[in-house]
């Protein structure tokens, strides 16, 4: 049975207007909106401990502080998504601190630890560029007013992360030698993981409710292609223009061509870099947010200690 | 730096964000102060080892409890802010102009510390932070009081102690301090210094790795 | 709607700011905190994307809505 305001919502979306209140939503729209917000909040939140681990290896105080500034932004972005969920009736406290670590929704990339400053700056150039494409799409096309407005801040700050990633990548590339080789290795393993970030290729996807509800404007392949062309390809990896760096996962791009219909996800195995990626994953960080006693922590602090 | 280390470990997401922001503020403040020193004719000190840093012992190691964060925030940061106020209202022109923004930002550290103090029982951490803050201010009739008499500092030792107590309304001040072993430069009674990882980051030697080899 | 944190009781505050003297205040977001002190510290730390010339917070409970899109009020 169609909810009472189904027609009204459809008309509102068709007019290109923004949804502002739960009274204008159908239960289906609310569910999709919450899911999209949750993925966004979780991804931003999980990026923080992942980046922190690498920021600890910053070569100087200036570099460390740049890392902290980026983490502060990511946490504030997570706060925006979780607070909107809170306004929609969820509990931020429960979502962050009381959820099973396995229930968090974020790209697989954050399950692979970033272990050096070089890996952090490549993550800034690649992962944050992916986030920029995805959130930029929601900022531009999204139908939920409060989120669209909240993303103004997010877009400005993600741009700063990209610049940090690009500037440092350039610097490391110019340093040459071992530093540059490490940069190349980071590009090699992070590239396919970022391709995967955008989800299933369009030809394997049955139907997108998110598109119907204008919770996003572009398809997975369109966004993936945008990532490949605007940010990553043109600017971020100067090693490539120097002719010594190659993207070894070119097959991934076939998904957007549609001809081969290759799935982005299973074709590349992260085991080429990590002996056992599943054993080292973001779940290690999550106890930091679930405040379980005795759980491993990064750093080894016990959250909430001293609280009544 | 110690604040920033808590950016993924505070009891709420909002406090995580504030920890990162306050860490960034304080690094910015250290730059202003080092810059002021240069302008006043004091060359940069060598950063050979941990003993060259004049930090309170409370900051030697990362904090392992949120109560330590809160006590540092409420007590040490307040004592530091009062000294900055004393400098900003003293007779040294460079400091009168340069420290204004720092004081504005420190106000939010005080608010943060004050509110969390009501939330957690900081107990031992509070006592330790307060002792070290008093040691940092120094004994009566020594350098701080001399600078006060000369007009460079708007407050003397007694003023600073009283104002700190006012900021920590309702908390009991520690008993008489022991001044044996007090170092006037490092303003502490205990030996030791910051951990090796923090020292290396401050020295920034690893940056060489990212300089062009031909360079 | 009551929100929960580690604190016994928390309140929502709307955050308003403006970049230049000529523009009016606009809402830049909101924070949840147990008291005004922490709400101020959080607002300033969370919404630091610009060098605002003015920032203020208002307890959400103090806002009286006349009407709003969606016809809730």
Tab-separated table of N, CA and C in Angstrom, chain A residues 47 49-55 57 109-117 119-124 127 189-190 273-274 285:
chain	number	residue	atom	x	y	z
A	47	UNK	N	37.716	6.981	9.049
A	47	UNK	CA	38.929	7.549	8.459
A	47	UNK	C	39.806	8.177	9.539
A	49	UNK	N	40.668	7.346	12.911
A	49	UNK	CA	41.726	6.516	13.492
A	49	UNK	C	42.686	5.960	12.431
A	50	UNK	N	42.171	5.701	11.235
A	50	UNK	CA	43.058	5.214	10.168
A	50	UNK	C	44.112	6.272	9.849
A	51	UNK	N	43.679	7.520	9.746
A	51	UNK	CA	44.625	8.602	9.450
A	51	UNK	C	45.528	8.891	10.650
A	52	UNK	N	44.959	8.734	11.856
A	52	UNK	CA	45.756	9.049	13.048
A	52	UNK	C	46.973	8.129	13.157
A	53	UNK	N	46.739	6.859	12.881
A	53	UNK	CA	47.820	5.873	12.957
A	53	UNK	C	48.985	6.298	12.068
A	54	UNK	N	48.663	6.792	10.884
A	54	UNK	CA	49.715	7.229	9.955
A	54	UNK	C	50.270	8.598	10.348
A	55	UNK	N	49.411	9.466	10.887
A	55	UNK	CA	49.876	10.811	11.277
A	55	UNK	C	50.929	10.732	12.377
A	57	UNK	N	53.283	8.951	12.377
A	57	UNK	CA	54.588	8.758	11.732
A	57	UNK	C	54.980	9.983	10.904
A	109	UNK	N	38.658	-0.066	1.886
A	109	UNK	CA	39.984	0.574	1.937
A	109	UNK	C	40.436	0.863	3.367
A	110	UNK	N	39.498	1.242	4.234
A	110	UNK	CA	39.900	1.600	5.600
A	110	UNK	C	40.174	0.379	6.477
A	111	UNK	N	39.942	-0.802	5.955
A	111	UNK	CA	40.352	-2.001	6.674
A	111	UNK	C	41.839	-2.299	6.472
A	112	UNK	N	42.434	-1.648	5.504
A	112	UNK	CA	43.864	-1.845	5.266
A	112	UNK	C	44.596	-0.683	5.934
A	113	UNK	N	45.400	-0.972	6.951
A	113	UNK	CA	46.001	0.116	7.721
A	113	UNK	C	46.949	0.983	6.886
A	114	UNK	N	46.976	2.256	7.198
A	114	UNK	CA	47.936	3.180	6.588
A	114	UNK	C	49.137	3.230	7.528
A	115	UNK	N	50.285	2.875	7.020
A	115	UNK	CA	51.408	2.654	7.928
A	115	UNK	C	52.532	3.669	7.843
A	116	UNK	N	52.384	4.665	7.002
A	116	UNK	CA	53.446	5.666	6.917
A	116	UNK	C	52.855	7.007	6.515
A	117	UNK	N	53.659	8.038	6.643
A	117	UNK	CA	53.234	9.371	6.227
A	117	UNK	C	52.938	9.374	4.730
A	119	UNK	N	51.836	6.913	2.932
A	119	UNK	CA	50.528	6.293	2.687
A	119	UNK	C	49.393	7.250	3.067
A	120	UNK	N	49.617	8.047	4.102
A	120	UNK	CA	48.572	9.009	4.483
A	120	UNK	C	48.354	10.049	3.381
A	121	UNK	N	49.439	10.581	2.830
A	121	UNK	CA	49.242	11.628	1.819
A	121	UNK	C	48.650	11.051	0.524
A	122	UNK	N	48.988	9.812	0.204
A	122	UNK	CA	48.366	9.199	-0.976
A	122	UNK	C	46.873	8.948	-0.691
A	123	UNK	N	46.577	8.571	0.550
A	123	UNK	CA	45.162	8.411	0.926
A	123	UNK	C	44.429	9.749	0.806
A	124	UNK	N	45.074	10.834	1.202
A	124	UNK	CA	44.467	12.162	1.052
A	124	UNK	C	44.184	12.448	-0.422
A	127	UNK	N	41.672	8.724	-1.523
A	127	UNK	CA	40.431	8.470	-0.782
A	127	UNK	C	39.625	9.766	-0.638
A	189	UNK	N	48.698	0.061	-4.536
A	189	UNK	CA	47.710	-0.729	-3.779
A	189	UNK	C	46.458	0.064	-3.440
A	190	UNK	N	46.582	1.385	-3.383
A	190	UNK	CA	45.384	2.160	-3.028
A	190	UNK	C	44.472	2.408	-4.227
A	273	UNK	N	49.475	-7.159	-1.307
A	273	UNK	CA	50.254	-6.277	-0.453
A	273	UNK	C	50.295	-6.767	0.987
A	274	UNK	N	49.163	-7.216	1.454
A	274	UNK	CA	49.083	-7.595	2.862
A	274	UNK	C	48.998	-9.099	2.971
A	285	UNK	N	40.292	-0.585	15.228
A	285	UNK	CA	40.101	0.780	15.731
A	285	UNK	C	38.762	0.906	16.440
